Amino acid sequence: EVGLLTRNIVIKGDEVHTKAQQFGVQVVLSTETTDEDNPLTGQFSNVEVRQAGQGLKLGKYPIHFHLAGNVSKSYIKNCSVHHSFNRAIAIHGVDG
């Protein structure tokens, strides 16, 4: 599948509970297919992510490419991640 976010979009956690619990929103991109024909493509442009990720939890990042294999058609550009509870962007287990 293709995820294409090209407008000025805000992805944010819940206003009431997120900050107190450090339990924010996550965008996770993962697939079972990791070869060259990988159908996963994440394209983020002009996206704001806030109140995201989960505090003190490994693997709970605001934007997370997780063991996605070939992601040569994916990109993150002109985006901002702020007021997060973990790393902004995590990319691991990828090629391309």
Backbone as JSON Lines, residues from 0, in Angstrom:
{"i":0,"aa":"E","n":[0.83,-1.18,0.0],"ca":[0.0,0.0,0.0],"c":[0.87,1.24,0.0]}
{"i":1,"aa":"V","n":[0.32,2.32,-0.42],"ca":[1.04,3.58,-0.47],"c":[0.39,4.56,0.49]}
{"i":2,"aa":"G","n":[1.21,5.18,1.34],"ca":[0.72,6.24,2.21],"c":[1.31,7.55,1.73]}
{"i":3,"aa":"L","n":[0.5,8.44,1.22],"ca":[0.98,9.7,0.69],"c":[0.31,10.86,1.42]}
{"i":4,"aa":"L","n":[1.1,11.59,2.19],"ca":[0.59,12.75,2.92],"c":[1.28,13.98,2.34]}
{"i":5,"aa":"T","n":[0.57,14.77,1.56],"ca":[1.21,15.89,0.89],"c":[0.6,17.24,1.25]}
{"i":6,"aa":"R","n":[-0.43,17.28,2.03],"ca":[-1.02,18.55,2.43],"c":[-0.49,18.95,3.8]}
{"i":7,"aa":"N","n":[-0.82,20.11,4.24],"ca":[-0.41,20.55,5.57],"c":[-1.27,19.83,6.6]}
{"i":8,"aa":"I","n":[-0.77,18.72,7.05],"ca":[-1.5,17.82,7.94],"c":[-0.85,17.83,9.31]}
{"i":9,"aa":"V","n":[-1.66,17.79,10.36],"ca":[-1.18,17.68,11.73],"c":[-1.61,16.32,12.27]}
{"i":10,"aa":"I","n":[-0.64,15.56,12.73],"ca":[-0.91,14.29,13.4],"c":[-0.55,14.52,14.86]}
{"i":11,"aa":"K","n":[-1.53,14.38,15.75],"ca":[-1.25,14.69,17.15],"c":[-1.97,13.74,18.09]}
{"i":12,"aa":"G","n":[-1.4,13.63,19.28],"ca":[-2.0,12.82,20.32],"c":[-3.16,13.54,20.98]}
{"i":13,"aa":"D","n":[-3.82,12.84,21.84],"ca":[-4.95,13.34,22.6],"c":[-4.52,14.52,23.47]}
{"i":14,"aa":"E","n":[-5.33,15.57,23.5],"ca":[-5.0,16.78,24.26],"c":[-5.0,16.55,25.78]}
{"i":15,"aa":"V","n":[-5.87,15.71,26.27],"ca":[-6.05,15.57,27.72],"c":[-5.08,14.56,28.33]}
{"i":16,"aa":"H","n":[-4.99,13.36,27.77],"ca":[-4.26,12.28,28.42],"c":[-2.82,12.11,27.95]}
{"i":17,"aa":"T","n":[-2.5,12.56,26.75],"ca":[-1.2,12.3,26.18],"c":[-0.05,12.81,27.03]}
{"i":18,"aa":"K","n":[-0.09,14.06,27.45],"ca":[1.03,14.65,28.18],"c":[1.24,14.0,29.54]}
{"i":19,"aa":"A","n":[0.18,13.82,30.28],"ca":[0.29,13.26,31.62],"c":[0.82,11.83,31.6]}
{"i":20,"aa":"Q","n":[0.44,11.05,30.6],"ca":[0.83,9.65,30.53],"c":[2.0,9.39,29.59]}
{"i":21,"aa":"Q","n":[2.49,10.43,28.89],"ca":[3.53,10.29,27.87],"c":[3.18,9.16,26.9]}
{"i":22,"aa":"F","n":[1.96,9.18,26.46],"ca":[1.44,8.13,25.59],"c":[0.84,8.8,24.35]}
{"i":23,"aa":"G","n":[1.72,9.13,23.39],"ca":[1.29,9.87,22.21],"c":[1.02,9.0,21.0]}
{"i":24,"aa":"V","n":[0.64,9.68,19.94],"ca":[0.33,9.04,18.67],"c":[1.61,8.47,18.04]}
{"i":25,"aa":"Q","n":[1.44,7.42,17.21],"ca":[2.55,6.81,16.48],"c":[2.13,6.54,15.05]}
{"i":26,"aa":"V","n":[3.07,6.71,14.13],"ca":[2.88,6.29,12.75],"c":[3.92,5.21,12.51]}
{"i":27,"aa":"V","n":[3.49,3.96,12.37],"ca":[4.4,2.83,12.21],"c":[4.24,2.28,10.8]}
{"i":28,"aa":"L","n":[5.37,2.17,10.09],"ca":[5.37,1.6,8.74],"c":[6.14,0.3,8.8]}
{"i":29,"aa":"S","n":[5.47,-0.81,8.53],"ca":[6.08,-2.12,8.61],"c":[5.4,-3.04,7.62]}
{"i":30,"aa":"T","n":[6.1,-4.07,7.19],"ca":[5.53,-5.03,6.26],"c":[6.19,-6.38,6.45]}
{"i":31,"aa":"E","n":[5.54,-7.41,5.98],"ca":[6.13,-8.75,6.04],"c":[7.02,-9.0,4.84]}
{"i":32,"aa":"T","n":[6.86,-8.23,3.77],"ca":[7.66,-8.38,2.56],"c":[8.81,-7.4,2.6]}
{"i":33,"aa":"T","n":[10.05,-7.91,2.55],"ca":[11.2,-7.01,2.64],"c":[12.06,-7.05,1.39]}
{"i":34,"aa":"D","n":[11.59,-7.65,0.31],"ca":[12.39,-7.74,-0.91],"c":[12.2,-6.5,-1.79]}
{"i":35,"aa":"E","n":[12.76,-6.53,-3.0],"ca":[12.68,-5.37,-3.89],"c":[11.27,-5.02,-4.3]}
{"i":36,"aa":"D","n":[10.37,-5.98,-4.29],"ca":[8.98,-5.73,-4.69],"c":[8.13,-5.28,-3.51]}
{"i":37,"aa":"N","n":[8.78,-4.75,-2.49],"ca":[8.09,-4.31,-1.29],"c":[7.0,-3.29,-1.64]}
{"i":38,"aa":"P","n":[5.76,-3.55,-1.26],"ca":[4.68,-2.62,-1.57],"c":[4.61,-1.42,-0.62]}
{"i":39,"aa":"L","n":[5.39,-1.43,0.46],"ca":[5.3,-0.35,1.44],"c":[6.06,0.89,0.98]}
{"i":40,"aa":"T","n":[5.36,2.0,0.93],"ca":[5.97,3.3,0.62],"c":[5.38,4.32,1.57]}
{"i":41,"aa":"G","n":[6.24,5.03,2.29],"ca":[5.78,6.1,3.16],"c":[6.33,7.42,2.65]}
{"i":42,"aa":"Q","n":[5.47,8.31,2.23],"ca":[5.9,9.61,1.71],"c":[5.23,10.71,2.52]}
{"i":43,"aa":"F","n":[6.05,11.41,3.3],"ca":[5.55,12.46,4.19],"c":[6.11,13.79,3.73]}
{"i":44,"aa":"S","n":[5.25,14.73,3.45],"ca":[5.68,16.06,3.03],"c":[4.79,17.1,3.72]}
{"i":45,"aa":"N","n":[5.42,18.08,4.37],"ca":[4.69,19.16,5.06],"c":[3.75,18.63,6.13]}
{"i":46,"aa":"V","n":[4.22,17.66,6.9],"ca":[3.43,17.07,7.97],"c":[4.0,17.51,9.32]}
{"i":47,"aa":"E","n":[3.13,17.91,10.22],"ca":[3.51,18.25,11.59],"c":[3.05,17.11,12.51]}
{"i":48,"aa":"V","n":[3.96,16.6,13.32],"ca":[3.63,15.55,14.28],"c":[3.95,16.09,15.66]}
{"i":49,"aa":"R","n":[2.97,16.04,16.57],"ca":[3.2,16.54,17.93],"c":[2.46,15.66,18.93]}
{"i":50,"aa":"Q","n":[2.9,15.75,20.18],"ca":[2.35,14.91,21.24],"c":[2.38,13.45,20.78]}
{"i":51,"aa":"A","n":[3.59,13.02,20.42],"ca":[3.73,11.72,19.77],"c":[4.8,10.87,20.45]}
{"i":52,"aa":"G","n":[4.77,9.6,20.15],"ca":[5.69,8.64,20.75],"c":[5.25,8.29,22.16]}
{"i":53,"aa":"Q","n":[5.97,7.35,22.75],"ca":[5.66,6.95,24.11],"c":[6.93,7.01,24.95]}
{"i":54,"aa":"G","n":[6.85,7.7,26.06],"ca":[8.0,7.9,26.93],"c":[8.54,6.61,27.52]}
{"i":55,"aa":"L","n":[9.87,6.48,27.5],"ca":[10.59,5.36,28.13],"c":[10.2,4.0,27.57]}
{"i":56,"aa":"K","n":[9.73,3.95,26.33],"ca":[9.36,2.66,25.73],"c":[10.11,2.48,24.42]}
{"i":57,"aa":"L","n":[10.87,1.42,24.34],"ca":[11.63,1.1,23.14],"c":[10.68,0.79,21.99]}
{"i":58,"aa":"G","n":[10.94,1.38,20.83],"ca":[10.14,1.11,19.64],"c":[8.87,1.91,19.52]}
{"i":59,"aa":"K","n":[8.64,2.85,20.41],"ca":[7.39,3.64,20.38],"c":[7.72,5.07,19.97]}
{"i":60,"aa":"Y","n":[7.99,5.25,18.68],"ca":[8.46,6.52,18.15],"c":[7.37,7.23,17.35]}
{"i":61,"aa":"P","n":[7.43,8.55,17.23],"ca":[6.41,9.28,16.46],"c":[6.27,8.78,15.02]}
{"i":62,"aa":"I","n":[7.38,8.69,14.29],"ca":[7.38,8.12,12.93],"c":[8.4,7.0,12.95]}
{"i":63,"aa":"H","n":[7.97,5.79,12.58],"ca":[8.81,4.61,12.77],"c":[8.73,3.68,11.56]}
{"i":64,"aa":"F","n":[9.83,3.61,10.81],"ca":[9.97,2.6,9.75],"c":[10.53,1.37,10.42]}
{"i":65,"aa":"H","n":[9.73,0.33,10.58],"ca":[10.1,-0.85,11.37],"c":[10.28,-2.08,10.48]}
{"i":66,"aa":"L","n":[11.53,-2.51,10.32],"ca":[11.83,-3.72,9.55],"c":[11.08,-3.73,8.22]}
{"i":67,"aa":"A","n":[11.18,-2.64,7.5],"ca":[10.36,-2.44,6.29],"c":[11.06,-2.86,5.01]}
{"i":68,"aa":"G","n":[12.32,-3.3,5.09],"ca":[13.0,-3.74,3.88],"c":[13.3,-2.59,2.92]}
{"i":69,"aa":"N","n":[13.01,-2.79,1.65],"ca":[13.3,-1.81,0.62],"c":[12.29,-0.66,0.7]}
{"i":70,"aa":"V","n":[12.78,0.51,1.07],"ca":[11.92,1.7,1.15],"c":[12.48,2.82,0.27]}
{"i":71,"aa":"S","n":[13.05,2.45,-0.86],"ca":[13.72,3.42,-1.72],"c":[12.78,4.47,-2.3]}
{"i":72,"aa":"K","n":[11.48,4.22,-2.28],"ca":[10.52,5.2,-2.79],"c":[9.91,6.05,-1.66]}
{"i":73,"aa":"S","n":[10.37,5.84,-0.45],"ca":[9.84,6.57,0.71],"c":[10.67,7.81,0.99]}
{"i":74,"aa":"Y","n":[10.03,8.8,1.63],"ca":[10.75,10.0,2.05],"c":[9.99,10.73,3.14]}
{"i":75,"aa":"I","n":[10.74,11.55,3.86],"ca":[10.18,12.47,4.85],"c":[10.83,13.82,4.57]}
{"i":76,"aa":"K","n":[10.05,14.8,4.13],"ca":[10.64,16.1,3.81],"c":[9.72,17.22,4.26]}
{"i":77,"aa":"N","n":[10.33,18.32,4.68],"ca":[9.6,19.5,5.15],"c":[8.62,19.17,6.27]}
{"i":78,"aa":"C","n":[9.01,18.28,7.15],"ca":[8.14,17.86,8.26],"c":[8.73,18.35,9.58]}
{"i":79,"aa":"S","n":[7.88,18.42,10.6],"ca":[8.35,18.75,11.93],"c":[7.76,17.78,12.94]}
{"i":80,"aa":"V","n":[8.59,17.41,13.9],"ca":[8.15,16.58,15.02],"c":[8.55,17.32,16.28]}
{"i":81,"aa":"H","n":[7.59,17.66,17.11],"ca":[7.91,18.4,18.33],"c":[6.98,17.99,19.46]}
{"i":82,"aa":"H","n":[7.39,18.35,20.67],"ca":[6.67,17.95,21.89],"c":[6.4,16.44,21.86]}
{"i":83,"aa":"S","n":[7.46,15.69,21.54],"ca":[7.32,14.24,21.5],"c":[7.91,13.63,22.77]}
{"i":84,"aa":"F","n":[7.59,12.37,23.01],"ca":[8.01,11.69,24.22],"c":[9.1,10.65,23.95]}
{"i":85,"aa":"N","n":[9.59,10.61,22.71],"ca":[10.65,9.69,22.32],"c":[11.34,10.28,21.1]}
{"i":86,"aa":"R","n":[12.25,9.56,20.5],"ca":[12.92,10.05,19.3],"c":[11.88,10.47,18.27]}
{"i":87,"aa":"A","n":[12.25,11.39,17.4],"ca":[11.31,11.88,16.41],"c":[11.05,10.86,15.31]}
{"i":88,"aa":"I","n":[12.1,10.37,14.69],"ca":[11.97,9.45,13.56],"c":[12.95,8.3,13.78]}
{"i":89,"aa":"A","n":[12.46,7.08,13.68],"ca":[13.32,5.9,13.79],"c":[13.21,5.1,12.51]}
{"i":90,"aa":"I","n":[14.37,4.79,11.95],"ca":[14.42,4.02,10.7],"c":[15.39,2.87,10.94]}
{"i":91,"aa":"H","n":[14.89,1.66,10.97],"ca":[15.79,0.51,11.15],"c":[15.25,-0.7,10.42]}
{"i":92,"aa":"G","n":[16.17,-1.55,10.02],"ca":[15.79,-2.74,9.26],"c":[15.26,-2.39,7.89]}
{"i":93,"aa":"V","n":[15.88,-1.39,7.24],"ca":[15.44,-0.97,5.91],"c":[16.6,-1.02,4.92]}
{"i":94,"aa":"D","n":[16.26,-1.05,3.64],"ca":[17.22,-0.98,2.53],"c":[16.77,0.15,1.62]}
{"i":95,"aa":"G","n":[17.67,0.55,0.74],"ca":[17.28,1.49,-0.32],"c":[17.57,2.89,-0.08]}
